[in-house]
Short mmCIF file of C-alpha atoms and ligand atoms in Angstrom, two decimals:
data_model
loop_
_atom_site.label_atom_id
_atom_site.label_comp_id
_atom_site.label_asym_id
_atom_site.label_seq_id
_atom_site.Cartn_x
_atom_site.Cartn_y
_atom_site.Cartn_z
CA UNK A 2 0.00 0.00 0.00
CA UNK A 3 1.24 3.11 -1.22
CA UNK A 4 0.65 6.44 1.03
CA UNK A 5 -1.31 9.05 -0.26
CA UNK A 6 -0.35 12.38 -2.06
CA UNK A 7 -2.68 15.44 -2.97
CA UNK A 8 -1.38 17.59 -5.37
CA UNK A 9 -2.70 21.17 -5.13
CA UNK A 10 -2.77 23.92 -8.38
CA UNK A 11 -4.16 27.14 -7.98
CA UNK A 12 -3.47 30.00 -9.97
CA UNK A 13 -3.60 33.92 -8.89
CA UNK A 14 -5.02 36.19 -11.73
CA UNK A 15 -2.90 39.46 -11.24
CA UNK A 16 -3.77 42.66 -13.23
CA UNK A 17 -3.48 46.25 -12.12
CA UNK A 18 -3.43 49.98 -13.57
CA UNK A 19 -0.77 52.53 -13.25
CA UNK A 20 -1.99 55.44 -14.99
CA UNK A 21 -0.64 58.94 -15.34
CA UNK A 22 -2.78 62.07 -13.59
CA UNK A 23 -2.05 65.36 -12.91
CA UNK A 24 -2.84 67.24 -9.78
CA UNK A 25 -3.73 63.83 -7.85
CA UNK A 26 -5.01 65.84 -4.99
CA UNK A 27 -7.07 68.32 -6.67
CA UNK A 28 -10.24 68.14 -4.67
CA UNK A 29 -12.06 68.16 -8.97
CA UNK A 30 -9.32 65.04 -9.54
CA UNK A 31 -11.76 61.56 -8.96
CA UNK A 32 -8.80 59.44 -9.84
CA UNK A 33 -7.39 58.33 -6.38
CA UNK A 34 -10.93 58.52 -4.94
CA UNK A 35 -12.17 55.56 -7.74
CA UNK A 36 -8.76 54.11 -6.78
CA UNK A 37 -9.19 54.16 -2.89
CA UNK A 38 -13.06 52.85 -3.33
CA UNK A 39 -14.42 55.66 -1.43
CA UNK A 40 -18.34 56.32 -0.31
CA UNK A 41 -19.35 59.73 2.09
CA UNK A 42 -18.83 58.03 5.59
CA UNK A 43 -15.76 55.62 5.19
CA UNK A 44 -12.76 55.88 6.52
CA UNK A 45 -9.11 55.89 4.84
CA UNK A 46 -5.37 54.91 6.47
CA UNK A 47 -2.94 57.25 4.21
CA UNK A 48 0.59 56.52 4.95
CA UNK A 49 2.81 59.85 3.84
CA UNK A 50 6.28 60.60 3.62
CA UNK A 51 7.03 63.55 6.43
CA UNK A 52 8.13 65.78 3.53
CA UNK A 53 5.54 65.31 0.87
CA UNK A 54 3.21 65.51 4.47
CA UNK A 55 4.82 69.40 5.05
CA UNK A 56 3.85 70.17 1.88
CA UNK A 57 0.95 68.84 1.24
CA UNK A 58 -1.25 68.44 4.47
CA UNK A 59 -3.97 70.13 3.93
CA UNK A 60 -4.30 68.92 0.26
CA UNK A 61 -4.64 65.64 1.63
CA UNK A 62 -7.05 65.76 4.13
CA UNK A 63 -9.25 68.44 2.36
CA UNK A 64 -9.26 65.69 -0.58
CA UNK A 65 -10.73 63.29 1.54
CA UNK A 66 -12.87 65.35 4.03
CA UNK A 67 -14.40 66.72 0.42
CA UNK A 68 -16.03 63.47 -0.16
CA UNK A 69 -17.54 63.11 3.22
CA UNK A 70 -14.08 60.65 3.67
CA UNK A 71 -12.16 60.74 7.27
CA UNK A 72 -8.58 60.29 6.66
CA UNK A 73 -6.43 59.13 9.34
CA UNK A 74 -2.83 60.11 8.17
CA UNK A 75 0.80 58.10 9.37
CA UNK A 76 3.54 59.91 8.50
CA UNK A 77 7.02 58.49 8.09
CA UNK A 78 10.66 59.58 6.76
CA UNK A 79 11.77 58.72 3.96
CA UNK A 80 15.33 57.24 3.41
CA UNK A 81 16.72 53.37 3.86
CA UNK A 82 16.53 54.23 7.82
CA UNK A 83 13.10 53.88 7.77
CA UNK A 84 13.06 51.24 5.48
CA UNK A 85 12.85 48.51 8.45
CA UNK A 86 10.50 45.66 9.96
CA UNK A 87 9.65 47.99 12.84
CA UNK A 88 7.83 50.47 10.05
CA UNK A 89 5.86 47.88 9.02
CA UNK A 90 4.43 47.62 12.44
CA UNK A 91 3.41 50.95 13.07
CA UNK A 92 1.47 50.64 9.44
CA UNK A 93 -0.24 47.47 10.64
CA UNK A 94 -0.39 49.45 13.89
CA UNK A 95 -2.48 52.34 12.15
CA UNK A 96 -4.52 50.10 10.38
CA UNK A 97 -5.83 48.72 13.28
CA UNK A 98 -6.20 51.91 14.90
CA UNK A 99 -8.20 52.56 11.73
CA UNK A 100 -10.31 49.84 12.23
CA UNK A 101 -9.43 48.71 8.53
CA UNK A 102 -11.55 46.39 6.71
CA UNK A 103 -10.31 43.84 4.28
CA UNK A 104 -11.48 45.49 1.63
CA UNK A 105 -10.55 49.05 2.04
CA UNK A 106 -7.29 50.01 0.69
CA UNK A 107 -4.46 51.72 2.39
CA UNK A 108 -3.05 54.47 0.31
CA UNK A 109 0.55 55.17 0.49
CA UNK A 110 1.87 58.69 -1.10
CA UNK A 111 5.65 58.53 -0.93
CA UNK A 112 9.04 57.58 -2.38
CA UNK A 113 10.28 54.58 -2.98
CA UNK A 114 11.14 53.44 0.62
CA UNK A 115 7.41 54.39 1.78
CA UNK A 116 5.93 52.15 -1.27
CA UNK A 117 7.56 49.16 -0.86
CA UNK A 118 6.93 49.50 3.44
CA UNK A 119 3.21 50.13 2.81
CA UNK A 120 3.85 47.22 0.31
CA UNK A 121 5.00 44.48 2.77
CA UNK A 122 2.20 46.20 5.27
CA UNK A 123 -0.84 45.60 3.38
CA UNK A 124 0.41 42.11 1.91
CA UNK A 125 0.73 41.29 5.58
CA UNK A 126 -2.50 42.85 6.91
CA UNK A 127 -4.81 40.22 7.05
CA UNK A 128 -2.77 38.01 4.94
CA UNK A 129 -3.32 41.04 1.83
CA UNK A 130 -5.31 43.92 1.84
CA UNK A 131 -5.37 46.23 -1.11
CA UNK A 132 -3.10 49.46 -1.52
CA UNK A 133 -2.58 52.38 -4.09
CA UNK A 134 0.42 53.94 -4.62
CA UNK A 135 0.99 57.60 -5.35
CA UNK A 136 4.90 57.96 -5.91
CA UNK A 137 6.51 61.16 -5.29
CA UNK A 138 9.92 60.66 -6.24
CA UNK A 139 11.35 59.64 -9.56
CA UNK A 140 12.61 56.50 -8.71
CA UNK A 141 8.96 55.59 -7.43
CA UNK A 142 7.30 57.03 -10.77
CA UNK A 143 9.80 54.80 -13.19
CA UNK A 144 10.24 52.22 -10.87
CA UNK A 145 9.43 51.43 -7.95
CA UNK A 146 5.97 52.15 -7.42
CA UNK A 147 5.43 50.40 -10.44
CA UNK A 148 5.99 46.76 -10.36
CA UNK A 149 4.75 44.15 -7.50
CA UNK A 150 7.77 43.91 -5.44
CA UNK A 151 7.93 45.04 -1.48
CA UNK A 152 10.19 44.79 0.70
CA UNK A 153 12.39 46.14 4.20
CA UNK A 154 16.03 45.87 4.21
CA UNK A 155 17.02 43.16 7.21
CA UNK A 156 20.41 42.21 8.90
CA UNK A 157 22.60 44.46 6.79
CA UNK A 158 20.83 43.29 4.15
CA UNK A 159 18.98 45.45 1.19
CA UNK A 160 15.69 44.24 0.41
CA UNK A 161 16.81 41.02 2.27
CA UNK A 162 12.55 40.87 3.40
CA UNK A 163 10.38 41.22 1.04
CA UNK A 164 7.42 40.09 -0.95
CA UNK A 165 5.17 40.19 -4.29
CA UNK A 166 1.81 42.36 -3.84
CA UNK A 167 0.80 44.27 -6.55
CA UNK A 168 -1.20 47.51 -5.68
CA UNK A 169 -4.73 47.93 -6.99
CA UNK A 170 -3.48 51.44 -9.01
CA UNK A 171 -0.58 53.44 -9.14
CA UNK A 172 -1.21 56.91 -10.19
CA UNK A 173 1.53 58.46 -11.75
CA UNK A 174 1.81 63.04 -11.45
CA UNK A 175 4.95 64.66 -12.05
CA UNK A 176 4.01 66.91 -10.51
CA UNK A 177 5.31 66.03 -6.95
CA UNK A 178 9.06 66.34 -8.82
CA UNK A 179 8.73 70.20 -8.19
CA UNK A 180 9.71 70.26 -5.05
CA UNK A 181 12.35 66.84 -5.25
CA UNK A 182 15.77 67.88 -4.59
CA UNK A 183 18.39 67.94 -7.73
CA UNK A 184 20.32 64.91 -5.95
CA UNK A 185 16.86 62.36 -5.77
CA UNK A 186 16.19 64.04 -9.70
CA UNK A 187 19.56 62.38 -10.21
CA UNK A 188 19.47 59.11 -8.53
CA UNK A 189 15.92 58.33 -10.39
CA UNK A 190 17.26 59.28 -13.49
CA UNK A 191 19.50 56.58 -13.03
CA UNK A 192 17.28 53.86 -13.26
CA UNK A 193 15.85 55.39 -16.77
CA UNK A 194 19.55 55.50 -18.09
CA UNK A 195 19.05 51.64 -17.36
CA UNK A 196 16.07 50.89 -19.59
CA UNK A 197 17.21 53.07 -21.96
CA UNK A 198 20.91 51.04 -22.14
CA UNK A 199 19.35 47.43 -21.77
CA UNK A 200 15.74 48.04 -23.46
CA UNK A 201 15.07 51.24 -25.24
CA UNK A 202 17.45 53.01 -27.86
CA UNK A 203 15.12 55.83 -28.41
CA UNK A 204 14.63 56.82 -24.95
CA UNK A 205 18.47 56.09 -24.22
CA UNK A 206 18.53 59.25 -27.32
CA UNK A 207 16.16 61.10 -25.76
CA UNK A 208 18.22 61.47 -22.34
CA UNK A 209 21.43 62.01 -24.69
CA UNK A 210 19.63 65.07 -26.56
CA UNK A 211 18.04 66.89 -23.09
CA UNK A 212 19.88 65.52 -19.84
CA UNK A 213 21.02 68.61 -18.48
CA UNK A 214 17.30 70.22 -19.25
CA UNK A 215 15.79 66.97 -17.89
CA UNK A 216 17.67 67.50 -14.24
CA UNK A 217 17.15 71.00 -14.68
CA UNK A 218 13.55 71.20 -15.16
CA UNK A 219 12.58 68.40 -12.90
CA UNK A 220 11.05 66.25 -16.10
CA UNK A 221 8.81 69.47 -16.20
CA UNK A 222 8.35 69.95 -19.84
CA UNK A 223 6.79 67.36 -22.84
CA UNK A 224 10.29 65.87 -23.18
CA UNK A 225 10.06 64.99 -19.43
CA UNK A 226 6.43 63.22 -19.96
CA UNK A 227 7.98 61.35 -23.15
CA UNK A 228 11.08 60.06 -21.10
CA UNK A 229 8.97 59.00 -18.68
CA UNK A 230 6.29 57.74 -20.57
CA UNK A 231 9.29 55.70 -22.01
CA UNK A 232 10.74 54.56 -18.87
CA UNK A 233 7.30 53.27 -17.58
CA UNK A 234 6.50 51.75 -20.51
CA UNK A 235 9.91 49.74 -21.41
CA UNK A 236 9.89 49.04 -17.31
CA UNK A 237 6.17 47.75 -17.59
CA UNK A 238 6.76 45.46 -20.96
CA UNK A 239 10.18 43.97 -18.90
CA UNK A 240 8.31 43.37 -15.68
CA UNK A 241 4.85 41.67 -17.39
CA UNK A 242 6.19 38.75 -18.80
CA UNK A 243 7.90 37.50 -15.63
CA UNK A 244 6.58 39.35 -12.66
CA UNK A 245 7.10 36.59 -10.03
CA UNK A 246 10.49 36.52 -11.41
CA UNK A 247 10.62 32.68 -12.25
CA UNK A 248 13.02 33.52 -14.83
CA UNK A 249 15.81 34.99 -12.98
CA UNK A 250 17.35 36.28 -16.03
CA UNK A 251 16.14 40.13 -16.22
CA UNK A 252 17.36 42.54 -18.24
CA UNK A 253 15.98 44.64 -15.24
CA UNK A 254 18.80 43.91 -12.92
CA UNK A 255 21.24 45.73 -15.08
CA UNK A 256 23.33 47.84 -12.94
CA UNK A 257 22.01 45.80 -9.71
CA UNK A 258 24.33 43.09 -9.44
CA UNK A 259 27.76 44.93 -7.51
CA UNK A 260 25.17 47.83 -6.09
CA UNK A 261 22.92 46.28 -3.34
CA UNK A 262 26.32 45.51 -1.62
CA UNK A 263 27.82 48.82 -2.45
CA UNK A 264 24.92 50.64 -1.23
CA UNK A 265 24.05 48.85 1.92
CA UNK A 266 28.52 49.23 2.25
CA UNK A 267 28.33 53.17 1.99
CA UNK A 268 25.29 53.82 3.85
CA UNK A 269 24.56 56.70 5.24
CA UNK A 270 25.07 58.61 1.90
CA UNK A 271 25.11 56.49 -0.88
CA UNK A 272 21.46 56.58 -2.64
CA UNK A 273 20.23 53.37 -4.48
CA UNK A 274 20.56 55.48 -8.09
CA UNK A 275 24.38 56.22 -7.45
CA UNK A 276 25.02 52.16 -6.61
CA UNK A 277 23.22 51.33 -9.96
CA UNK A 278 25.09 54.43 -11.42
CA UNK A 279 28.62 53.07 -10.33
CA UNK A 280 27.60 49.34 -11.31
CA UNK A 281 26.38 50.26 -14.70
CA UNK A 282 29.73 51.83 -15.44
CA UNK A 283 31.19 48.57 -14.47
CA UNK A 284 29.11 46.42 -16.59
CA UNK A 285 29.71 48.24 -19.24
CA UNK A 286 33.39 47.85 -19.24
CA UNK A 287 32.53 44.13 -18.76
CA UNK A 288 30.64 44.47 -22.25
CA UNK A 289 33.19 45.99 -23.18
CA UNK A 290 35.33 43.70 -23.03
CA UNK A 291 33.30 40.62 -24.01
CA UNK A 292 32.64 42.58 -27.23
CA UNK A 293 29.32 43.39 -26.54
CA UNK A 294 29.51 46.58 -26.68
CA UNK A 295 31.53 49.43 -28.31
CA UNK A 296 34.02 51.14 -26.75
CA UNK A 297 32.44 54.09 -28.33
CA UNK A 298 29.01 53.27 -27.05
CA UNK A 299 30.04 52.44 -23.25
CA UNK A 300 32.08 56.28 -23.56
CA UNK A 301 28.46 57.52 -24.52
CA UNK A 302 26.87 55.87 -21.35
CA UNK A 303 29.43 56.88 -19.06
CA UNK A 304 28.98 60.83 -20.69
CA UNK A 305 25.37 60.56 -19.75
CA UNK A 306 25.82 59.17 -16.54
CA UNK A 307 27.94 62.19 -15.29
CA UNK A 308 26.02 64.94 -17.43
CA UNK A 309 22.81 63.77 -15.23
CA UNK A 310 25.24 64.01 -12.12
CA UNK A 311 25.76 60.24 -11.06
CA UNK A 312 28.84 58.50 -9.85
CA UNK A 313 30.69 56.14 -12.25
CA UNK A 314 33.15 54.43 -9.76
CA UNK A 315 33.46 54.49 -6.10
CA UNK A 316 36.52 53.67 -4.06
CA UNK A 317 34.54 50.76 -1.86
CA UNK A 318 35.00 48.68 -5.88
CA UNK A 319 37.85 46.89 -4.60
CA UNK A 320 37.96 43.38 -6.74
CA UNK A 321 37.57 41.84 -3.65
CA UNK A 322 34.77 43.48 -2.94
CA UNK A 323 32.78 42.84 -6.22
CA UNK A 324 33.73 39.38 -5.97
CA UNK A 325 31.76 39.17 -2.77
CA UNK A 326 28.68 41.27 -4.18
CA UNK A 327 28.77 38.82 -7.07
CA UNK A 328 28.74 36.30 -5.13
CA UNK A 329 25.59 37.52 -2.80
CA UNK A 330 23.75 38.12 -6.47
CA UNK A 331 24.12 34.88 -7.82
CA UNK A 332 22.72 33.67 -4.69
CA UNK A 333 20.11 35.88 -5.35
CA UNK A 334 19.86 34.33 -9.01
CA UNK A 335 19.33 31.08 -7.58
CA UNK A 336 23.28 30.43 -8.03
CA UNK A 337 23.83 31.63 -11.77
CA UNK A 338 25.50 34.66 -12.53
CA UNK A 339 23.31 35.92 -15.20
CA UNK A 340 24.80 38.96 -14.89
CA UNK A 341 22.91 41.78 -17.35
CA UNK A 342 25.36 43.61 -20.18
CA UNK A 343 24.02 45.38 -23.00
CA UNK A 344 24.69 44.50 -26.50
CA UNK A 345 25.25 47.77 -27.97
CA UNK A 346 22.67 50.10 -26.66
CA UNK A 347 19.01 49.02 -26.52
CA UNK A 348 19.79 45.47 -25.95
CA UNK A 349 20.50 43.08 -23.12
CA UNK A 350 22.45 39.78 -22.87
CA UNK A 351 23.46 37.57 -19.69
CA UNK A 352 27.32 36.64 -18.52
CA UNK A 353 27.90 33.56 -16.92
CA UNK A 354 31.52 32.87 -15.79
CA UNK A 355 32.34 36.21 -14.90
CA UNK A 356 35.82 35.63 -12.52
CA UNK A 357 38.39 37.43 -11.13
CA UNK A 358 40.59 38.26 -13.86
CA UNK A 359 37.86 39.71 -15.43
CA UNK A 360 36.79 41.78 -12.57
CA UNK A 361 40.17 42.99 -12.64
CA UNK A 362 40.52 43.36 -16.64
CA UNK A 363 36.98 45.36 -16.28
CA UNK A 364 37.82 47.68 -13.45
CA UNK A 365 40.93 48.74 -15.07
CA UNK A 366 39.52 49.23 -18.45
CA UNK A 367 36.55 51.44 -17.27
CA UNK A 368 39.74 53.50 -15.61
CA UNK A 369 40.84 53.94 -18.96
CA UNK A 370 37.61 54.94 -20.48
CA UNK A 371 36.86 57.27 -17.94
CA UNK A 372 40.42 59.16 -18.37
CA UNK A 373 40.19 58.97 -21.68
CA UNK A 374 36.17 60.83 -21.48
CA UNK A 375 38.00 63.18 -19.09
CA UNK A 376 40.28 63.73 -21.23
CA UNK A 377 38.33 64.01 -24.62
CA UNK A 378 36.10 66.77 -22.05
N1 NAD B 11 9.94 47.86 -5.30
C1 NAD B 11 10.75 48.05 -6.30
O1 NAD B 11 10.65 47.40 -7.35
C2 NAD B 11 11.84 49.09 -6.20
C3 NAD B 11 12.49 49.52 -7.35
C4 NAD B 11 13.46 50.52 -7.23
C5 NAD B 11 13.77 51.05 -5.99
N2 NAD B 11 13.11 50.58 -4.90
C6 NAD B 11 13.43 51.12 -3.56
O2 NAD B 11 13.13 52.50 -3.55
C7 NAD B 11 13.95 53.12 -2.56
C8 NAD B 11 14.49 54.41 -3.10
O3 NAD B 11 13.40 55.25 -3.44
P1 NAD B 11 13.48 56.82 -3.27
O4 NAD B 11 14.72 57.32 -3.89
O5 NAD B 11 12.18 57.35 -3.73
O6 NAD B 11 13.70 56.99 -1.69
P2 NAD B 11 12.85 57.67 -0.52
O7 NAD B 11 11.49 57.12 -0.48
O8 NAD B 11 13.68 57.57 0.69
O9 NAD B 11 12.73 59.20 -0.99
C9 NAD B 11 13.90 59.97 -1.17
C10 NAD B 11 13.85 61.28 -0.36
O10 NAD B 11 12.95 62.17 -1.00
C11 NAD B 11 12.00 62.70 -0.05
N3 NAD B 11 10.81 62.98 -0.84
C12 NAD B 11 9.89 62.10 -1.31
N4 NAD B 11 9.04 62.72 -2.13
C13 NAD B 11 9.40 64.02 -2.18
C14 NAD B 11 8.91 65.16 -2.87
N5 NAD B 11 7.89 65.09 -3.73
N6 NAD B 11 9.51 66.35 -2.66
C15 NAD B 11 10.57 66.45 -1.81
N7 NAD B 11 11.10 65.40 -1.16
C16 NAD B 11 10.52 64.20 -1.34
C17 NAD B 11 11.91 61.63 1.01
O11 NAD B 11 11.50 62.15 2.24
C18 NAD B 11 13.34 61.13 1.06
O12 NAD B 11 14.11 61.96 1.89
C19 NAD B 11 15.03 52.12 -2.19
O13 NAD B 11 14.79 51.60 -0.92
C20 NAD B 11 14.89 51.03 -3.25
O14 NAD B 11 15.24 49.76 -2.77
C21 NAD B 11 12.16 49.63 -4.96
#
């Protein structure tokens, strides 16, 4: 007598909208009202970043006290600080206080780091409750406040906790760039650089044509709505296909491999933009030199790199060190390297076998390139 197995398949249908508004909080805007599910009498836990909060207070709660809503309002700090179990708490915390029901979502207006807490928060609550997003930064408008991934950083570790829960809607206004400093402007740029290196030739030409105007005018003007119309969609078609990230190949963790240890390494101070920054630069001289790509076309990456203001090396990029962060990533890759280079520009491919020599034959050649750009300056 053989003992018994049951064999269980389920499958989750996942859809959801990011959409592009402007003025979110006007009180004539419906948009994140339809989004939140709102009727005269409920009640609504917004989580806030403290400096969107200072600037936008009474936008917020007139928005919701206009529809006969009561808004009860946590605020938290941005930056990786905050980025911690403990947050999640006090969100879970709040939405008791609220007296949340399953069904009512939590909205989160923030950067990235207050997304992906409120994230892991309403994945948690209750097993999953639903959230919308309303990202304030440019990292959280391109990325992420876009896809499905959450997450706290644990035990030295970025991201180390973490989950899949998509939000309901995303609602996308540029508008909240106005008042992001030049620095955060930067670091989200960084992340568009990416897609435009690995997926997207046209927007990659786009940030070559107007990058200084770009930082400049905070993404202000129509070629600011194109780039990121750009970025969203080339992040959007990359993400679809693969959002539970089976396939651990992604084109979408170019620049990511040597970063989440170089930014976790030079914390305080080091934003997650200028670790992709400083990787990209890398992995480019590792395409480089596999013939991948140009020497030409990495010099024309690097140029737009520093033109938008981002680091290209940092002195933590010991061999030794990237060793270790490869390591750590192929670990993250369930144990291949499949480390992302781009074939040209506007293309992606995936080293295996990357070793020490390399490393070393890599770090030295993007020296070269960079002198050389300095020089050709
Ligand atoms: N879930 C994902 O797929 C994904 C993708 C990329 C990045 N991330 C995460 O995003 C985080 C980085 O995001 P971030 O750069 O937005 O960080 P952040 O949320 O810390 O915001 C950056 C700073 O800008 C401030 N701020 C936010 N909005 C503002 C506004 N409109 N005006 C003025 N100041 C404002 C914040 O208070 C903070 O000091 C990292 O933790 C990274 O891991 C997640």
């Amino acid at each position: 007598m053989s003992d018994r197995t049951w064999t269980v398949h389920a499958s989750l249908d996942v859809s959801y909208r990011v959409a592009e508004t402007e003025d979110v909080l006007s009180p004539e805007n419906d948009a994140l009202a339809r989004a939140a599910r709102t009727a005269p009498g409920d009640r609504r836990l917004i989580v806030v970043d403290e400096t969107v909060l200072a600037e936008r207070a009474g936008e917020i709660e007139g928005y919701f006290r206009a529809r006969g809503v009561t808004p009860t309002v946590l605020a938290l700090p941005g930056g990786e600080r905050t980025k911690a179990l403990v947050s999640v708490e006090r969100i879970a915390e709040a939405a008791d206080s609220v007296a949340l029901s399953r069904r009512d979502p939590i909205v989160a207006i923030g950067g990235g780091v207050l997304t992906d807490l409120v994230g892991l928060a309403a994945g948690l609550y209750r097993r999953g409750t639903p959230y919308v997003r309303i990202p304030t930064t440019l990292i959280g408008l391109v990325d992420a406040a876009i896809g499905v991934k959450t997450a706290v950083n644990f035990h030295g570790h970025k991201n180390r906790l973490g989950s899949f829960h998509a939000a309901s809607d995303t609602l996308l206004d540029r508008r909240f760039l106005r008042t992001l400093s030049t620095r955060h402007i930067t670091n989200g740029l960084a992340e568009i650089v990416k897609m435009g290196v690995i997926a997207d030739a046209e927007l990659f030409d786009l940030l070559d044509a107007h990058a200084e105007r770009l930082v400049d005018g905070r993404l202000d003007g129509p070629e600011g709505q194109r780039v990121i119309r750009l970025a969203v969609g080339s992040m959007l078609a990359e993400l679809e296909p693969n959002l539970w990230e089976q396939d651990l190949q992604r084109a979408v963790d170019f620049g990511h491999t040597f970063s989440p240890a170089l930014e976790m390494a030079a914390q305080p101070g080091m934003l997650h933009g200028e670790a992709v920054s400083v990787d990209m630069a890398l992995s480019c001289a590792l395409a480089v030199g596999r013939g991948l790509q140009g020497a030409d076309e990495a010099l024309r990456v690097l140029a737009l790199l520093r033109r938008v203001g981002l680091p290209v090396r940092h002195e933590l990029c010991e061999v030794p060190f990237l060793q270790d962060a490869l390591q750590e990533s192929t670990r993250h890759r369930g144990g291949e390297q499949n480390l992302p280079l781009p074939i040209g520009i506007g293309k992606c491919s995936f080293a295996v076998g990357v070793a020490e020599a390399e490393l070393r034959r890599a770090s030295a050649l993007l020296h070269r390139l960079l002198d050389e750009a300095g020089a050709a300056a």
